[in-house]
mmCIF file of C-alpha atoms in Angstrom:
data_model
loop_
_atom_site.group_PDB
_atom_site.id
_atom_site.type_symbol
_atom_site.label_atom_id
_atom_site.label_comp_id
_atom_site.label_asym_id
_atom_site.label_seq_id
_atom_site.Cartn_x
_atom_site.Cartn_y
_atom_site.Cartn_z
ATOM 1 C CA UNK J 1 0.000 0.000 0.000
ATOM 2 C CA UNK J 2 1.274 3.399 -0.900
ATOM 3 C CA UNK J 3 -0.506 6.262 1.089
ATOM 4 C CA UNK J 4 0.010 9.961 -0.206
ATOM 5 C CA UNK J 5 0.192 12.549 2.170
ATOM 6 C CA UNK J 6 -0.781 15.978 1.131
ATOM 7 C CA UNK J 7 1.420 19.210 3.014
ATOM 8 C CA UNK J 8 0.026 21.918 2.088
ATOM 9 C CA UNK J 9 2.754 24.845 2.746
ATOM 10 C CA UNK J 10 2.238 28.432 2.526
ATOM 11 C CA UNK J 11 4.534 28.503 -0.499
ATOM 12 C CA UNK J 12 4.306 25.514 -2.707
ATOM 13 C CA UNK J 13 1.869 22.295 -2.740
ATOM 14 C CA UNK J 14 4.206 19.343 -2.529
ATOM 15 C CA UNK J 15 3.027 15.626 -3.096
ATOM 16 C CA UNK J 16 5.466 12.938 -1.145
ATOM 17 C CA UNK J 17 4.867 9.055 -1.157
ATOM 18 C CA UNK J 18 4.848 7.551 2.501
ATOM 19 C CA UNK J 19 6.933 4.334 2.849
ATOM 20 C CA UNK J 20 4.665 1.114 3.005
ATOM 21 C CA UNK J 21 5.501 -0.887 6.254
ATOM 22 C CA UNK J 22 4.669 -4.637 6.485
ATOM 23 C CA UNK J 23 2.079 -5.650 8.699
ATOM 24 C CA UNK J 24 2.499 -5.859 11.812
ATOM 25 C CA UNK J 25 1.228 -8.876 14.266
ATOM 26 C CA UNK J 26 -0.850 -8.600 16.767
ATOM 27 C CA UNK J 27 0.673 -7.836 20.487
ATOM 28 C CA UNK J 28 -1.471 -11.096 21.623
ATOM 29 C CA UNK J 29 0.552 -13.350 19.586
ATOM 30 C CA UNK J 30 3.778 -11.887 19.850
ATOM 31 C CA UNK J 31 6.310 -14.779 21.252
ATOM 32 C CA UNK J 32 3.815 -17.822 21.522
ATOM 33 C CA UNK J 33 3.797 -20.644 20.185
ATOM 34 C CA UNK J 34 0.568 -22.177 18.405
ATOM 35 C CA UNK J 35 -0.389 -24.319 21.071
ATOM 36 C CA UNK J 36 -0.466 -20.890 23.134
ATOM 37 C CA UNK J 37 -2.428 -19.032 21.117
ATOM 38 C CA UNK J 38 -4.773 -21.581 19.993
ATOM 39 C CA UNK J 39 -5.196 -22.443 23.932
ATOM 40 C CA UNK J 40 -5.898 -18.231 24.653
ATOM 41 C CA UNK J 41 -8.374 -17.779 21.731
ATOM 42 C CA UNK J 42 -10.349 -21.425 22.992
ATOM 43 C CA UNK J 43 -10.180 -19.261 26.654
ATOM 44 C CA UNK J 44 -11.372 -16.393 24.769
ATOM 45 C CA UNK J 45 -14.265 -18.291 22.896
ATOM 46 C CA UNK J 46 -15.264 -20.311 25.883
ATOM 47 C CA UNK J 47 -15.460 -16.745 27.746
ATOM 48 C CA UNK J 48 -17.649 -14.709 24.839
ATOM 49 C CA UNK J 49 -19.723 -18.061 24.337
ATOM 50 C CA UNK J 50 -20.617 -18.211 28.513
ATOM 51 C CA UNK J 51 -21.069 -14.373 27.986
ATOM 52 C CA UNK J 52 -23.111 -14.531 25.138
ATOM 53 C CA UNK J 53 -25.243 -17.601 26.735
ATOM 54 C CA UNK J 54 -25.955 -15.316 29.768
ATOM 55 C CA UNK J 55 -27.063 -12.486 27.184
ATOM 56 C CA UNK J 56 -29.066 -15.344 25.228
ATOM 57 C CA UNK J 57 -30.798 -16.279 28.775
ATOM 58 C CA UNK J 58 -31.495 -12.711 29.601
ATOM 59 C CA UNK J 59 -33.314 -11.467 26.215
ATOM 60 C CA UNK J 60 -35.004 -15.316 26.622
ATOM 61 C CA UNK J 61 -36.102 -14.454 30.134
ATOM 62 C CA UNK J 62 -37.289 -10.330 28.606
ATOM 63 C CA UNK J 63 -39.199 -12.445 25.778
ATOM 64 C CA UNK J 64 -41.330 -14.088 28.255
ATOM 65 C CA UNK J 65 -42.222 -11.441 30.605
ATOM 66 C CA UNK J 66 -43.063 -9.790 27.231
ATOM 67 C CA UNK J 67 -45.167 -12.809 26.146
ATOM 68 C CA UNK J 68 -46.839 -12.720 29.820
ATOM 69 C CA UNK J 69 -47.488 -8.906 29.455
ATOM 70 C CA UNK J 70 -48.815 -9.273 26.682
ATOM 71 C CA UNK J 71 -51.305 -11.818 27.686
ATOM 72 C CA UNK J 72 -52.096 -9.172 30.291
ATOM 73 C CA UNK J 73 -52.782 -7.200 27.888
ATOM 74 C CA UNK J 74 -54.930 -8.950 26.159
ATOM 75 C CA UNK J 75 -57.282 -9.847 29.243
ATOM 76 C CA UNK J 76 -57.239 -6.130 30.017
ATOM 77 C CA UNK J 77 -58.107 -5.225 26.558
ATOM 78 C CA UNK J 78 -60.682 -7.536 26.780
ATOM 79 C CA UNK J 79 -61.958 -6.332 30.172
ATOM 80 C CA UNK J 80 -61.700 -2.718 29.090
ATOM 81 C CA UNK J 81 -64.127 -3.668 25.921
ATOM 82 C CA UNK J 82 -66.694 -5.107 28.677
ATOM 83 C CA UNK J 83 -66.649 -1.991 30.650
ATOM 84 C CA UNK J 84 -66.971 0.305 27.404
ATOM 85 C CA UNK J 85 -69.864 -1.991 26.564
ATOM 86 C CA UNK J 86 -71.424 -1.768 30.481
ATOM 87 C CA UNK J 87 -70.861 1.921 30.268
ATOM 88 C CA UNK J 88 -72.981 2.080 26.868
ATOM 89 C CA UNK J 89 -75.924 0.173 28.069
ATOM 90 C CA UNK J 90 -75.509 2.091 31.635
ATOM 91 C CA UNK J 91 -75.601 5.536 29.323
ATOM 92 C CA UNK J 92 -78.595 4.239 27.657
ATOM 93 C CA UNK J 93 -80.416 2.957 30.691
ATOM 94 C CA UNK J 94 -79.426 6.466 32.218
ATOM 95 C CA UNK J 95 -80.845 8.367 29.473
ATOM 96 C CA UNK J 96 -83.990 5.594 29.491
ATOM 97 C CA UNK J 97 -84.729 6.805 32.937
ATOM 98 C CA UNK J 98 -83.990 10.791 32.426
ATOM 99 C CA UNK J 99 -87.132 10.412 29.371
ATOM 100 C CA UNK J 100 -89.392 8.863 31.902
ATOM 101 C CA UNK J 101 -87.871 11.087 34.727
ATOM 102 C CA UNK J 102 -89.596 14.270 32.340
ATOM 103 C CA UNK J 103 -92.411 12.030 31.603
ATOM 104 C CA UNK J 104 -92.913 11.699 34.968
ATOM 105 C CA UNK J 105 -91.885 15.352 36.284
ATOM 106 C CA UNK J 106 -94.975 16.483 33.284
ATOM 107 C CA UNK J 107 -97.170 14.166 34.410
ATOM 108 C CA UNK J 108 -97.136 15.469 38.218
ATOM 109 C CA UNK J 109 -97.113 18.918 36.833
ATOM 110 C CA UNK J 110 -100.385 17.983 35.058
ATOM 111 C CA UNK J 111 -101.631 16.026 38.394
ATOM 112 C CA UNK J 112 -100.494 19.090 40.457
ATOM 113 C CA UNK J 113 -102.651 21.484 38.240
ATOM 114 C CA UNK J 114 -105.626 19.111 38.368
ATOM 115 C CA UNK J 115 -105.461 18.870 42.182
ATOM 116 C CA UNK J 116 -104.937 22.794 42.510
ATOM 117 C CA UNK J 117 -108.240 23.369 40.388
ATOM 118 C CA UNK J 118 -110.185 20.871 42.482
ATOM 119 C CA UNK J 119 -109.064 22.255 45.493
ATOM 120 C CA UNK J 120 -110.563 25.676 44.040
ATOM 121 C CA UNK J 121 -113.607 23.471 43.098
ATOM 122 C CA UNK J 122 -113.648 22.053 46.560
ATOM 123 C CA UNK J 123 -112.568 25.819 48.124
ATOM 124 C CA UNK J 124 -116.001 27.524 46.243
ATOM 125 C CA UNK J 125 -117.807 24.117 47.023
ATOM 126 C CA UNK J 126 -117.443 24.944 50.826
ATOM 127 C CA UNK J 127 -117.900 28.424 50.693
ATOM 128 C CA UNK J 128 -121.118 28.029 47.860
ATOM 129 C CA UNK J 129 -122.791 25.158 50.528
ATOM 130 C CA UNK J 130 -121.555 26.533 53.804
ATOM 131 C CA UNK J 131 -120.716 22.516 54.527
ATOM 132 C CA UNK J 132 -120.043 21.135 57.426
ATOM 133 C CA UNK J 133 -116.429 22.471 57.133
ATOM 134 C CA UNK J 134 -116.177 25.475 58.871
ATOM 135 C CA UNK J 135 -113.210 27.299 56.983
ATOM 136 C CA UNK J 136 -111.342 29.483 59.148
ATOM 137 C CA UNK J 137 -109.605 32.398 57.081
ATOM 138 C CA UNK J 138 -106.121 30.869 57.998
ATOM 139 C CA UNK J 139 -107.182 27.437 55.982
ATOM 140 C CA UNK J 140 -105.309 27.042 53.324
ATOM 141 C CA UNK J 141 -106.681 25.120 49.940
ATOM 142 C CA UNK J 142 -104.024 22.557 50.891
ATOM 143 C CA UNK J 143 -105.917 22.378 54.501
ATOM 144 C CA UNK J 144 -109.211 21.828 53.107
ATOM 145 C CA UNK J 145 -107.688 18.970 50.784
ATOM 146 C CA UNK J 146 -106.368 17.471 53.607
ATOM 147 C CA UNK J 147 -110.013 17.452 55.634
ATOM 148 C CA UNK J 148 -111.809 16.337 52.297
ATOM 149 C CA UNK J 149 -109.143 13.522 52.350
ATOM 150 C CA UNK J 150 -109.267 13.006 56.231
ATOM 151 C CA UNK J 151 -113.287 12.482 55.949
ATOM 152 C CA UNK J 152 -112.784 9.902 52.864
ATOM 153 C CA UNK J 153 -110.041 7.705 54.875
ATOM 154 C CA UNK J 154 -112.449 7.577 57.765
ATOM 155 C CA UNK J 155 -115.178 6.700 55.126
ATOM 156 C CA UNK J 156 -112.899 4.092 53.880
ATOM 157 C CA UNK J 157 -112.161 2.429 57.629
ATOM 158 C CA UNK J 158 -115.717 2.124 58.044
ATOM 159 C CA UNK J 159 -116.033 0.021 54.787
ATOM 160 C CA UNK J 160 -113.182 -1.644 55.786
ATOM 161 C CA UNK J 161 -114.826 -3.116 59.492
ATOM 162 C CA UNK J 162 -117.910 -3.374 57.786
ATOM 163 C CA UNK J 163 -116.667 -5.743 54.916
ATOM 164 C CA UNK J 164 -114.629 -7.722 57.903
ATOM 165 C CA UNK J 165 -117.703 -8.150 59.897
ATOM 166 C CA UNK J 166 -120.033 -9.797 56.714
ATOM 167 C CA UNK J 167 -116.892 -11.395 56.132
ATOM 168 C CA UNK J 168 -116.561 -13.272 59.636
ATOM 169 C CA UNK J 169 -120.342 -13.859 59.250
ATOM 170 C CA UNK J 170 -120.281 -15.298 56.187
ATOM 171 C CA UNK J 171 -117.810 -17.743 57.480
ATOM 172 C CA UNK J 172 -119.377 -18.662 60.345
ATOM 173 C CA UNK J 173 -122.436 -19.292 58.451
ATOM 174 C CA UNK J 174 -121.285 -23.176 57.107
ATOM 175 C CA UNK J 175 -120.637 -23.820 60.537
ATOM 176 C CA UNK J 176 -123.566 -22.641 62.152
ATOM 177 C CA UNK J 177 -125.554 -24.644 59.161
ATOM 178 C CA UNK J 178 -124.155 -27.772 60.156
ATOM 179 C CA UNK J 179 -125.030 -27.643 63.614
ATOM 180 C CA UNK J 180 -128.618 -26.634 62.500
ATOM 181 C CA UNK J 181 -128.945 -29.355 60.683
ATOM 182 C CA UNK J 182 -127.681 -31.805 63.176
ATOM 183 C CA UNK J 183 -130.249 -30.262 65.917
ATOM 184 C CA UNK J 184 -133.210 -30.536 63.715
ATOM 185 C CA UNK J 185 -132.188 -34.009 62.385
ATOM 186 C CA UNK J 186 -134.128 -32.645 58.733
ATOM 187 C CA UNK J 187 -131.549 -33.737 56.192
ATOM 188 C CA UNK J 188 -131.111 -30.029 54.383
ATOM 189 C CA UNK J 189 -131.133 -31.069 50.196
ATOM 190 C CA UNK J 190 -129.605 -27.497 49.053
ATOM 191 C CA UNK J 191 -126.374 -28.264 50.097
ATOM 192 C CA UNK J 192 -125.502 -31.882 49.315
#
């Protein structure tokens, strides 16, 4: 090999061929013997290989944490796709219940209006017939609803016993038929 070296002077440009050398050997091999050196570069290879197996065994080991993370992943992918689909049907059913919710909110609204005007109806009712409500001027038309609706629970009780009593009587009536009968000894056709 011939290498040129350039020297660039302030003067002149001058263009000198360097002297070619013969290779030198390495500094490892220097005074050994081939047994020697074949013996340090096994030593060598037997080192790299033992370092390279630990490197082998640590990307090996960083493969299957990935493959295990990546089942992870998987199952949470999975599980996040459940809870995006819960989340929809919970937004729906949410949504669902706010419609009714209005429905509901205008239908009490209506409900609230018809009560007000009967209570008016009611209020001119009592004032009109002078009933048996005596309306002080500090009843309000909620008061009177709640009298109106005092006097029809107590009207309701008293159905209530009464239906109990015809109902105990009408029990009692089989029985008390059958120990008629007996007394009399008159074999009663009606009921056979």
């Amino acid at each position: 090999m011939i290498f040129l070296f350039f020297c660039c002077s302030p003067t002149s440009t001058a263009i000198t061929p360097a002297t070619s050398q013969a290779p030198r050997l390495p500094s490892e091999i220097v005074g050994k013997n081939v047994e020697q050196i074949i013996r340090d570069w096994n030593n060598e290879l037997q080192d790299r290989t033992g370092k390279f197996r630990k490197h082998a065994t640590a990307i090996a080991e960083w493969d299957r944490r990935i493959l295990q993370n990546r089942n992870v992943l998987i199952r949470l992918e999975a599980e996040v796709a459940k809870v995006v689909e819960t989340q929809t049907s919970l937004e729906r059913q949410l949504e669902l219940i706010e419609t009714h919710q209005k429905e509901l909110h205008w239908w009490t609204a209506g409900q609230a209006e018809a009560l007000s005007s009967a209570i008016v109806i009611t209020d001119v009712l009592v004032v009109h017939q002078g009933a048996e409500f005596e309306t002080a001027d500090s009843m309000t038309p909620f008061d009177v609803a709640v009298r109106i609706l005092d006097n029809q629970l107590r009207s309701l009780m008293w159905i209530d016993e009464k239906a109990n009593e015809f109902s105990t009587r009408i029990q009692r009536l089989p029985n008390n038929g059958a120990a008629a009968e007996r007394d009399s000894g008159m074999p009663r056709f009606w009921l056979s």
